[in-house]
């Protein structure tokens, strides 16, 4: 069975202090503390702005050998119809420090609900794959139109990883199916806050949700199946409000360990 790495979508949040980080935790020491508990993280800040490679270099220095970073694709790549070519070159530059240290897991491209399953958009996915070579690329869809065997075949042929998701069971959103289209499995759990998903109060309200133990247990068999079919599987929690992602990620690690122990007996 593949190695399963569990972490969160981001780590540098003020409202995690006192909920996950100790009271008085300095922002500059958050990643060092985080890396004592988890062995992987999604860096979401790269979605908003591509930093200087030195910033990524300093981040990796705060983590031990074997720690794995996933960088979120810049929003120009996923939310603009004609991104400047310099965006891709700049993004590849920030991957270098992680590649050099053996700490780079790949790039997550999260597309909005408005990105629908069309021939043109399928072609864009393939062109994005080419522009970001040789790094692993994972795509997350928000629109249920993409959940078709035809699309999975396109992803498999293009060596693009499918990101399985857990989110509210609202019409038009992606159902919680576990599927891999490369030899790496990828799961993101966003919470099931149906009331605030489309609300105008802000994105953070969308992810204000704490999974119950029973809800997480519902993913154990799916993650196990992914791990059997892949060489490595990532599980990330994006319900980041008030440290809920960290709490659920810790619980998921415990549940996965207990599940594996019970199957060894």
PDB file of C-alpha atoms in Angstrom:
ATOM      1  CA  UNK A   1       0.000   0.000   0.000  1.00  0.00           C
ATOM      2  CA  UNK A   2       1.224   3.500  -0.861  1.00  0.00           C
ATOM      3  CA  UNK A   3       2.477   5.990   1.670  1.00  0.00           C
ATOM      4  CA  UNK A   4      -0.363   8.246   2.853  1.00  0.00           C
ATOM      5  CA  UNK A   5       0.608  11.815   3.752  1.00  0.00           C
ATOM      6  CA  UNK A   6      -1.899  13.926   5.683  1.00  0.00           C
ATOM      7  CA  UNK A   7      -1.741  17.700   6.091  1.00  0.00           C
ATOM      8  CA  UNK A   8      -3.623  20.961   5.721  1.00  0.00           C
ATOM      9  CA  UNK A   9      -4.196  23.589   3.050  1.00  0.00           C
ATOM     10  CA  UNK A  10      -2.024  26.309   4.503  1.00  0.00           C
ATOM     11  CA  UNK A  11      -0.566  26.687   7.971  1.00  0.00           C
ATOM     12  CA  UNK A  12      -0.071  30.408   8.668  1.00  0.00           C
ATOM     13  CA  UNK A  13      -3.363  31.539  10.189  1.00  0.00           C
ATOM     14  CA  UNK A  14      -3.816  33.905  13.136  1.00  0.00           C
ATOM     15  CA  UNK A  15      -6.931  32.102  14.340  1.00  0.00           C
ATOM     16  CA  UNK A  16      -4.961  28.848  14.694  1.00  0.00           C
ATOM     17  CA  UNK A  17      -3.113  30.344  17.658  1.00  0.00           C
ATOM     18  CA  UNK A  18      -4.699  28.877  20.748  1.00  0.00           C
ATOM     19  CA  UNK A  19      -6.584  26.326  18.645  1.00  0.00           C
ATOM     20  CA  UNK A  20      -3.622  24.479  17.145  1.00  0.00           C
ATOM     21  CA  UNK A  21      -0.551  26.568  17.830  1.00  0.00           C
ATOM     22  CA  UNK A  22       0.369  27.428  21.430  1.00  0.00           C
ATOM     23  CA  UNK A  23      -0.701  30.807  22.778  1.00  0.00           C
ATOM     24  CA  UNK A  24       1.811  33.463  21.777  1.00  0.00           C
ATOM     25  CA  UNK A  25       3.106  31.480  18.787  1.00  0.00           C
ATOM     26  CA  UNK A  26       5.207  33.689  16.494  1.00  0.00           C
ATOM     27  CA  UNK A  27       4.156  33.630  12.852  1.00  0.00           C
ATOM     28  CA  UNK A  28       7.714  32.945  11.747  1.00  0.00           C
ATOM     29  CA  UNK A  29       7.823  29.774  13.854  1.00  0.00           C
ATOM     30  CA  UNK A  30       4.485  28.333  12.756  1.00  0.00           C
ATOM     31  CA  UNK A  31       5.861  26.119  10.000  1.00  0.00           C
ATOM     32  CA  UNK A  32       8.542  24.613  12.268  1.00  0.00           C
ATOM     33  CA  UNK A  33       5.833  23.713  14.804  1.00  0.00           C
ATOM     34  CA  UNK A  34       3.509  22.404  12.076  1.00  0.00           C
ATOM     35  CA  UNK A  35       6.249  20.174  10.620  1.00  0.00           C
ATOM     36  CA  UNK A  36       6.653  18.390  13.962  1.00  0.00           C
ATOM     37  CA  UNK A  37       3.102  17.066  13.574  1.00  0.00           C
ATOM     38  CA  UNK A  38       2.506  16.785   9.823  1.00  0.00           C
ATOM     39  CA  UNK A  39       4.798  15.720   6.987  1.00  0.00           C
ATOM     40  CA  UNK A  40       3.168  17.657   4.143  1.00  0.00           C
ATOM     41  CA  UNK A  41       1.443  20.981   3.465  1.00  0.00           C
ATOM     42  CA  UNK A  42      -0.284  22.812   0.647  1.00  0.00           C
ATOM     43  CA  UNK A  43       1.078  26.321   0.179  1.00  0.00           C
ATOM     44  CA  UNK A  44      -1.939  28.443  -0.721  1.00  0.00           C
ATOM     45  CA  UNK A  45      -0.185  31.824  -0.741  1.00  0.00           C
ATOM     46  CA  UNK A  46       1.242  31.090  -4.212  1.00  0.00           C
ATOM     47  CA  UNK A  47      -2.309  31.272  -5.556  1.00  0.00           C
ATOM     48  CA  UNK A  48      -2.488  34.965  -4.667  1.00  0.00           C
ATOM     49  CA  UNK A  49       1.081  36.022  -5.436  1.00  0.00           C
ATOM     50  CA  UNK A  50       4.196  34.314  -6.768  1.00  0.00           C
ATOM     51  CA  UNK A  51       6.925  35.015  -4.221  1.00  0.00           C
ATOM     52  CA  UNK A  52      10.652  35.343  -4.754  1.00  0.00           C
ATOM     53  CA  UNK A  53      12.300  31.884  -4.753  1.00  0.00           C
ATOM     54  CA  UNK A  54      14.212  32.930  -1.606  1.00  0.00           C
ATOM     55  CA  UNK A  55      10.906  32.945   0.291  1.00  0.00           C
ATOM     56  CA  UNK A  56      10.303  29.308  -0.609  1.00  0.00           C
ATOM     57  CA  UNK A  57      13.918  28.517   0.249  1.00  0.00           C
ATOM     58  CA  UNK A  58      13.448  29.901   3.751  1.00  0.00           C
ATOM     59  CA  UNK A  59      10.224  27.917   4.158  1.00  0.00           C
ATOM     60  CA  UNK A  60      11.843  24.614   3.268  1.00  0.00           C
ATOM     61  CA  UNK A  61      14.671  25.283   5.742  1.00  0.00           C
ATOM     62  CA  UNK A  62      12.094  25.191   8.554  1.00  0.00           C
ATOM     63  CA  UNK A  63      11.089  21.624   7.723  1.00  0.00           C
ATOM     64  CA  UNK A  64      12.910  18.298   8.206  1.00  0.00           C
ATOM     65  CA  UNK A  65      14.134  15.957   5.456  1.00  0.00           C
ATOM     66  CA  UNK A  66      11.242  14.087   3.859  1.00  0.00           C
ATOM     67  CA  UNK A  67       8.731  16.889   4.365  1.00  0.00           C
ATOM     68  CA  UNK A  68       6.687  17.515   1.191  1.00  0.00           C
ATOM     69  CA  UNK A  69       5.314  20.799  -0.165  1.00  0.00           C
ATOM     70  CA  UNK A  70       2.516  21.140  -2.691  1.00  0.00           C
ATOM     71  CA  UNK A  71       2.320  24.587  -4.300  1.00  0.00           C
ATOM     72  CA  UNK A  72      -1.057  25.920  -5.380  1.00  0.00           C
ATOM     73  CA  UNK A  73      -1.056  27.238  -8.931  1.00  0.00           C
ATOM     74  CA  UNK A  74      -1.301  30.988  -9.227  1.00  0.00           C
ATOM     75  CA  UNK A  75      -4.813  32.279  -9.892  1.00  0.00           C
ATOM     76  CA  UNK A  76      -3.725  33.652 -13.275  1.00  0.00           C
ATOM     77  CA  UNK A  77      -3.298  30.038 -14.430  1.00  0.00           C
ATOM     78  CA  UNK A  78      -6.726  28.873 -13.274  1.00  0.00           C
ATOM     79  CA  UNK A  79      -8.973  31.930 -13.217  1.00  0.00           C
ATOM     80  CA  UNK A  80      -7.842  33.926 -16.267  1.00  0.00           C
ATOM     81  CA  UNK A  81      -8.508  33.008 -19.895  1.00  0.00           C
ATOM     82  CA  UNK A  82      -5.143  34.179 -21.245  1.00  0.00           C
ATOM     83  CA  UNK A  83      -2.455  34.280 -18.534  1.00  0.00           C
ATOM     84  CA  UNK A  84       0.877  35.909 -19.363  1.00  0.00           C
ATOM     85  CA  UNK A  85       3.591  33.427 -20.268  1.00  0.00           C
ATOM     86  CA  UNK A  86       5.873  34.945 -17.635  1.00  0.00           C
ATOM     87  CA  UNK A  87       3.552  33.577 -14.950  1.00  0.00           C
ATOM     88  CA  UNK A  88       4.554  30.016 -15.794  1.00  0.00           C
ATOM     89  CA  UNK A  89       8.268  30.777 -15.910  1.00  0.00           C
ATOM     90  CA  UNK A  90       8.095  32.623 -12.579  1.00  0.00           C
ATOM     91  CA  UNK A  91       6.169  29.771 -11.006  1.00  0.00           C
ATOM     92  CA  UNK A  92       8.654  27.161 -12.154  1.00  0.00           C
ATOM     93  CA  UNK A  93      11.405  29.223 -10.520  1.00  0.00           C
ATOM     94  CA  UNK A  94       9.823  28.971  -7.066  1.00  0.00           C
ATOM     95  CA  UNK A  95       9.651  25.185  -7.424  1.00  0.00           C
ATOM     96  CA  UNK A  96      13.427  24.897  -7.744  1.00  0.00           C
ATOM     97  CA  UNK A  97      14.399  25.217  -4.053  1.00  0.00           C
ATOM     98  CA  UNK A  98      11.979  22.432  -3.142  1.00  0.00           C
ATOM     99  CA  UNK A  99      13.073  20.180  -5.992  1.00  0.00           C
ATOM    100  CA  UNK A 100      16.703  20.628  -5.019  1.00  0.00           C
ATOM    101  CA  UNK A 101      16.005  19.490  -1.452  1.00  0.00           C
ATOM    102  CA  UNK A 102      13.728  16.603  -2.477  1.00  0.00           C
ATOM    103  CA  UNK A 103      10.717  18.257  -0.838  1.00  0.00           C
ATOM    104  CA  UNK A 104       8.508  19.021  -3.829  1.00  0.00           C
ATOM    105  CA  UNK A 105       5.324  17.020  -4.364  1.00  0.00           C
ATOM    106  CA  UNK A 106       3.788  18.944  -7.237  1.00  0.00           C
ATOM    107  CA  UNK A 107       1.357  21.678  -8.230  1.00  0.00           C
ATOM    108  CA  UNK A 108      -2.358  21.901  -7.442  1.00  0.00           C
ATOM    109  CA  UNK A 109      -4.499  23.757  -9.984  1.00  0.00           C
ATOM    110  CA  UNK A 110      -7.894  24.575  -8.472  1.00  0.00           C
ATOM    111  CA  UNK A 111     -10.403  25.735 -11.058  1.00  0.00           C
ATOM    112  CA  UNK A 112     -13.577  27.691 -10.252  1.00  0.00           C
ATOM    113  CA  UNK A 113     -17.139  26.474 -10.732  1.00  0.00           C
ATOM    114  CA  UNK A 114     -17.334  28.658 -13.861  1.00  0.00           C
ATOM    115  CA  UNK A 115     -14.613  26.534 -15.512  1.00  0.00           C
ATOM    116  CA  UNK A 116     -16.858  24.061 -17.295  1.00  0.00           C
ATOM    117  CA  UNK A 117     -16.221  20.882 -19.252  1.00  0.00           C
ATOM    118  CA  UNK A 118     -15.692  22.076 -22.824  1.00  0.00           C
ATOM    119  CA  UNK A 119     -13.302  20.975 -25.522  1.00  0.00           C
ATOM    120  CA  UNK A 120     -11.472  24.283 -25.239  1.00  0.00           C
ATOM    121  CA  UNK A 121     -11.017  23.877 -21.496  1.00  0.00           C
ATOM    122  CA  UNK A 122      -9.822  20.308 -21.910  1.00  0.00           C
ATOM    123  CA  UNK A 123      -7.205  21.604 -24.318  1.00  0.00           C
ATOM    124  CA  UNK A 124      -6.220  24.233 -21.776  1.00  0.00           C
ATOM    125  CA  UNK A 125      -5.621  21.519 -19.165  1.00  0.00           C
ATOM    126  CA  UNK A 126      -3.284  19.722 -21.548  1.00  0.00           C
ATOM    127  CA  UNK A 127      -1.429  22.940 -22.350  1.00  0.00           C
ATOM    128  CA  UNK A 128      -1.110  23.684 -18.641  1.00  0.00           C
ATOM    129  CA  UNK A 129       0.373  20.217 -18.184  1.00  0.00           C
ATOM    130  CA  UNK A 130       3.001  21.004 -20.842  1.00  0.00           C
ATOM    131  CA  UNK A 131       3.862  24.410 -19.383  1.00  0.00           C
ATOM    132  CA  UNK A 132       4.453  22.996 -15.883  1.00  0.00           C
ATOM    133  CA  UNK A 133       6.514  19.965 -16.841  1.00  0.00           C
ATOM    134  CA  UNK A 134       8.239  18.016 -15.410  1.00  0.00           C
ATOM    135  CA  UNK A 135       6.423  18.474 -12.116  1.00  0.00           C
ATOM    136  CA  UNK A 136       3.368  16.455 -11.007  1.00  0.00           C
ATOM    137  CA  UNK A 137       0.165  18.397 -11.711  1.00  0.00           C
ATOM    138  CA  UNK A 138      -3.149  17.849  -9.935  1.00  0.00           C
ATOM    139  CA  UNK A 139      -6.409  19.482 -10.990  1.00  0.00           C
ATOM    140  CA  UNK A 140      -9.381  20.191  -8.792  1.00  0.00           C
ATOM    141  CA  UNK A 141     -12.733  20.834 -10.403  1.00  0.00           C
ATOM    142  CA  UNK A 142     -15.637  22.559  -8.690  1.00  0.00           C
ATOM    143  CA  UNK A 143     -18.182  21.900 -11.430  1.00  0.00           C
ATOM    144  CA  UNK A 144     -19.800  18.447 -11.562  1.00  0.00           C
ATOM    145  CA  UNK A 145     -19.818  18.562 -15.379  1.00  0.00           C
ATOM    146  CA  UNK A 146     -16.246  17.278 -15.281  1.00  0.00           C
ATOM    147  CA  UNK A 147     -17.088  14.033 -13.507  1.00  0.00           C
ATOM    148  CA  UNK A 148     -17.274  11.785 -16.549  1.00  0.00           C
ATOM    149  CA  UNK A 149     -15.283   8.779 -17.714  1.00  0.00           C
ATOM    150  CA  UNK A 150     -14.319  10.727 -20.827  1.00  0.00           C
ATOM    151  CA  UNK A 151     -12.643  13.375 -18.663  1.00  0.00           C
ATOM    152  CA  UNK A 152     -10.824  10.837 -16.522  1.00  0.00           C
ATOM    153  CA  UNK A 153      -9.486   9.294 -19.734  1.00  0.00           C
ATOM    154  CA  UNK A 154      -8.217  12.710 -20.870  1.00  0.00           C
ATOM    155  CA  UNK A 155      -6.484  13.201 -17.513  1.00  0.00           C
ATOM    156  CA  UNK A 156      -4.932   9.732 -17.606  1.00  0.00           C
ATOM    157  CA  UNK A 157      -3.660  10.216 -21.148  1.00  0.00           C
ATOM    158  CA  UNK A 158      -2.271  13.640 -20.267  1.00  0.00           C
ATOM    159  CA  UNK A 159      -0.666  12.418 -16.998  1.00  0.00           C
ATOM    160  CA  UNK A 160      -2.697  14.902 -14.983  1.00  0.00           C
ATOM    161  CA  UNK A 161      -3.694  13.886 -11.461  1.00  0.00           C
ATOM    162  CA  UNK A 162      -7.349  14.094 -10.443  1.00  0.00           C
ATOM    163  CA  UNK A 163      -8.030  15.724  -7.082  1.00  0.00           C
ATOM    164  CA  UNK A 164     -10.836  13.934  -5.217  1.00  0.00           C
ATOM    165  CA  UNK A 165     -12.885  16.273  -3.044  1.00  0.00           C
ATOM    166  CA  UNK A 166     -15.289  16.338  -0.143  1.00  0.00           C
ATOM    167  CA  UNK A 167     -17.613  19.333  -0.123  1.00  0.00           C
ATOM    168  CA  UNK A 168     -21.325  20.035   0.415  1.00  0.00           C
ATOM    169  CA  UNK A 169     -23.764  17.859  -1.482  1.00  0.00           C
ATOM    170  CA  UNK A 170     -25.185  20.789  -3.424  1.00  0.00           C
ATOM    171  CA  UNK A 171     -26.456  20.586  -6.980  1.00  0.00           C
ATOM    172  CA  UNK A 172     -23.683  21.212  -9.460  1.00  0.00           C
ATOM    173  CA  UNK A 173     -20.806  20.545  -7.075  1.00  0.00           C
ATOM    174  CA  UNK A 174     -18.425  17.615  -7.405  1.00  0.00           C
ATOM    175  CA  UNK A 175     -19.511  14.409  -5.614  1.00  0.00           C
ATOM    176  CA  UNK A 176     -17.157  12.720  -3.101  1.00  0.00           C
ATOM    177  CA  UNK A 177     -15.737  10.052  -5.370  1.00  0.00           C
ATOM    178  CA  UNK A 178     -12.171   8.801  -4.949  1.00  0.00           C
ATOM    179  CA  UNK A 179     -10.340   8.399  -8.233  1.00  0.00           C
ATOM    180  CA  UNK A 180      -6.737   8.508  -9.364  1.00  0.00           C
ATOM    181  CA  UNK A 181      -5.592   9.252 -12.892  1.00  0.00           C
ATOM    182  CA  UNK A 182      -1.840   8.987 -12.221  1.00  0.00           C
ATOM    183  CA  UNK A 183       0.268   7.001  -9.776  1.00  0.00           C
ATOM    184  CA  UNK A 184      -0.324   9.666  -7.100  1.00  0.00           C
ATOM    185  CA  UNK A 185      -3.610   9.942  -5.220  1.00  0.00           C
ATOM    186  CA  UNK A 186      -4.877  13.336  -4.052  1.00  0.00           C
ATOM    187  CA  UNK A 187      -7.767  14.208  -1.729  1.00  0.00           C
ATOM    188  CA  UNK A 188      -8.965  17.604  -0.462  1.00  0.00           C
ATOM    189  CA  UNK A 189     -11.643  17.911   2.219  1.00  0.00           C
ATOM    190  CA  UNK A 190     -13.306  21.326   2.261  1.00  0.00           C
ATOM    191  CA  UNK A 191     -16.039  20.751   4.830  1.00  0.00           C
ATOM    192  CA  UNK A 192     -19.768  20.450   4.261  1.00  0.00           C
ATOM    193  CA  UNK A 193     -20.966  23.939   5.095  1.00  0.00           C
ATOM    194  CA  UNK A 194     -23.834  23.980   2.608  1.00  0.00           C
ATOM    195  CA  UNK A 195     -25.420  27.060   4.178  1.00  0.00           C
ATOM    196  CA  UNK A 196     -22.413  29.306   3.546  1.00  0.00           C
ATOM    197  CA  UNK A 197     -20.943  27.729   0.403  1.00  0.00           C
ATOM    198  CA  UNK A 198     -22.512  30.235  -1.963  1.00  0.00           C
ATOM    199  CA  UNK A 199     -22.945  32.996   0.635  1.00  0.00           C
ATOM    200  CA  UNK A 200     -21.517  36.462   0.052  1.00  0.00           C
ATOM    201  CA  UNK A 201     -19.973  36.729   3.509  1.00  0.00           C
ATOM    202  CA  UNK A 202     -16.532  35.680   2.333  1.00  0.00           C
ATOM    203  CA  UNK A 203     -14.576  32.588   1.338  1.00  0.00           C
ATOM    204  CA  UNK A 204     -13.524  31.843   4.930  1.00  0.00           C
ATOM    205  CA  UNK A 205     -17.173  31.276   5.908  1.00  0.00           C
ATOM    206  CA  UNK A 206     -17.434  28.631   3.184  1.00  0.00           C
ATOM    207  CA  UNK A 207     -14.785  26.525   4.932  1.00  0.00           C
ATOM    208  CA  UNK A 208     -16.074  26.959   8.481  1.00  0.00           C
ATOM    209  CA  UNK A 209     -16.788  23.314   9.279  1.00  0.00           C
ATOM    210  CA  UNK A 210     -15.515  20.656  11.664  1.00  0.00           C
ATOM    211  CA  UNK A 211     -15.859  17.059  10.474  1.00  0.00           C
ATOM    212  CA  UNK A 212     -17.157  14.483  12.924  1.00  0.00           C
ATOM    213  CA  UNK A 213     -15.284  11.248  13.474  1.00  0.00           C
ATOM    214  CA  UNK A 214     -18.011   9.315  11.660  1.00  0.00           C
ATOM    215  CA  UNK A 215     -17.777  11.626   8.646  1.00  0.00           C
ATOM    216  CA  UNK A 216     -14.034  11.055   8.423  1.00  0.00           C
ATOM    217  CA  UNK A 217     -14.464   7.312   8.814  1.00  0.00           C
ATOM    218  CA  UNK A 218     -16.560   7.460   5.653  1.00  0.00           C
ATOM    219  CA  UNK A 219     -13.371   8.347   3.775  1.00  0.00           C
ATOM    220  CA  UNK A 220     -11.166   5.600   5.185  1.00  0.00           C
ATOM    221  CA  UNK A 221     -12.064   2.949   2.612  1.00  0.00           C
ATOM    222  CA  UNK A 222     -11.791   5.495  -0.232  1.00  0.00           C
ATOM    223  CA  UNK A 223      -8.324   6.595   0.880  1.00  0.00           C
ATOM    224  CA  UNK A 224      -7.301   2.971   1.356  1.00  0.00           C
ATOM    225  CA  UNK A 225      -8.417   2.165  -2.203  1.00  0.00           C
ATOM    226  CA  UNK A 226      -6.427   5.112  -3.537  1.00  0.00           C
ATOM    227  CA  UNK A 227      -3.362   3.980  -1.605  1.00  0.00           C
ATOM    228  CA  UNK A 228      -3.640   0.504  -3.124  1.00  0.00           C
ATOM    229  CA  UNK A 229      -3.768   1.960  -6.638  1.00  0.00           C
ATOM    230  CA  UNK A 230      -0.978   4.543  -6.274  1.00  0.00           C
ATOM    231  CA  UNK A 231       2.614   4.989  -5.181  1.00  0.00           C
ATOM    232  CA  UNK A 232       1.740   7.889  -2.859  1.00  0.00           C
ATOM    233  CA  UNK A 233      -1.503   9.486  -1.689  1.00  0.00           C
ATOM    234  CA  UNK A 234      -2.007  12.964  -0.226  1.00  0.00           C
ATOM    235  CA  UNK A 235      -4.910  13.949   2.028  1.00  0.00           C
ATOM    236  CA  UNK A 236      -5.361  17.653   2.759  1.00  0.00           C
ATOM    237  CA  UNK A 237      -7.917  19.484   4.878  1.00  0.00           C
ATOM    238  CA  UNK A 238      -9.037  22.916   3.680  1.00  0.00           C
ATOM    239  CA  UNK A 239     -11.610  23.650   6.414  1.00  0.00           C
ATOM    240  CA  UNK A 240      -9.106  26.078   7.862  1.00  0.00           C
ATOM    241  CA  UNK A 241     -11.374  28.287   9.979  1.00  0.00           C
ATOM    242  CA  UNK A 242     -10.127  28.467  13.611  1.00  0.00           C
ATOM    243  CA  UNK A 243      -7.764  25.522  13.272  1.00  0.00           C
ATOM    244  CA  UNK A 244     -10.449  23.017  12.308  1.00  0.00           C
ATOM    245  CA  UNK A 245      -8.332  21.667   9.431  1.00  0.00           C
ATOM    246  CA  UNK A 246      -5.460  20.845  11.791  1.00  0.00           C
ATOM    247  CA  UNK A 247      -7.797  19.142  14.268  1.00  0.00           C
ATOM    248  CA  UNK A 248      -9.396  17.035  11.537  1.00  0.00           C
ATOM    249  CA  UNK A 249      -6.040  16.201   9.955  1.00  0.00           C
ATOM    250  CA  UNK A 250      -4.738  14.935  13.301  1.00  0.00           C
ATOM    251  CA  UNK A 251      -7.876  12.864  13.766  1.00  0.00           C
ATOM    252  CA  UNK A 252      -7.594  11.462  10.239  1.00  0.00           C
ATOM    253  CA  UNK A 253      -3.993  10.423  10.906  1.00  0.00           C
ATOM    254  CA  UNK A 254      -5.157   8.570  14.018  1.00  0.00           C
ATOM    255  CA  UNK A 255      -8.049   6.890  12.196  1.00  0.00           C
ATOM    256  CA  UNK A 256      -5.812   5.787   9.319  1.00  0.00           C
ATOM    257  CA  UNK A 257      -3.256   4.325  11.739  1.00  0.00           C
ATOM    258  CA  UNK A 258      -5.948   2.475  13.672  1.00  0.00           C
ATOM    259  CA  UNK A 259      -7.465   1.196  10.445  1.00  0.00           C
ATOM    260  CA  UNK A 260      -4.122  -0.140   9.251  1.00  0.00           C
ATOM    261  CA  UNK A 261      -3.345  -1.747  12.602  1.00  0.00           C
ATOM    262  CA  UNK A 262      -6.706  -3.512  12.643  1.00  0.00           C
ATOM    263  CA  UNK A 263      -6.035  -4.948   9.169  1.00  0.00           C
ATOM    264  CA  UNK A 264      -2.649  -6.286  10.202  1.00  0.00           C
ATOM    265  CA  UNK A 265      -4.185  -8.310  13.031  1.00  0.00           C
TER     266      UNK A 265
END
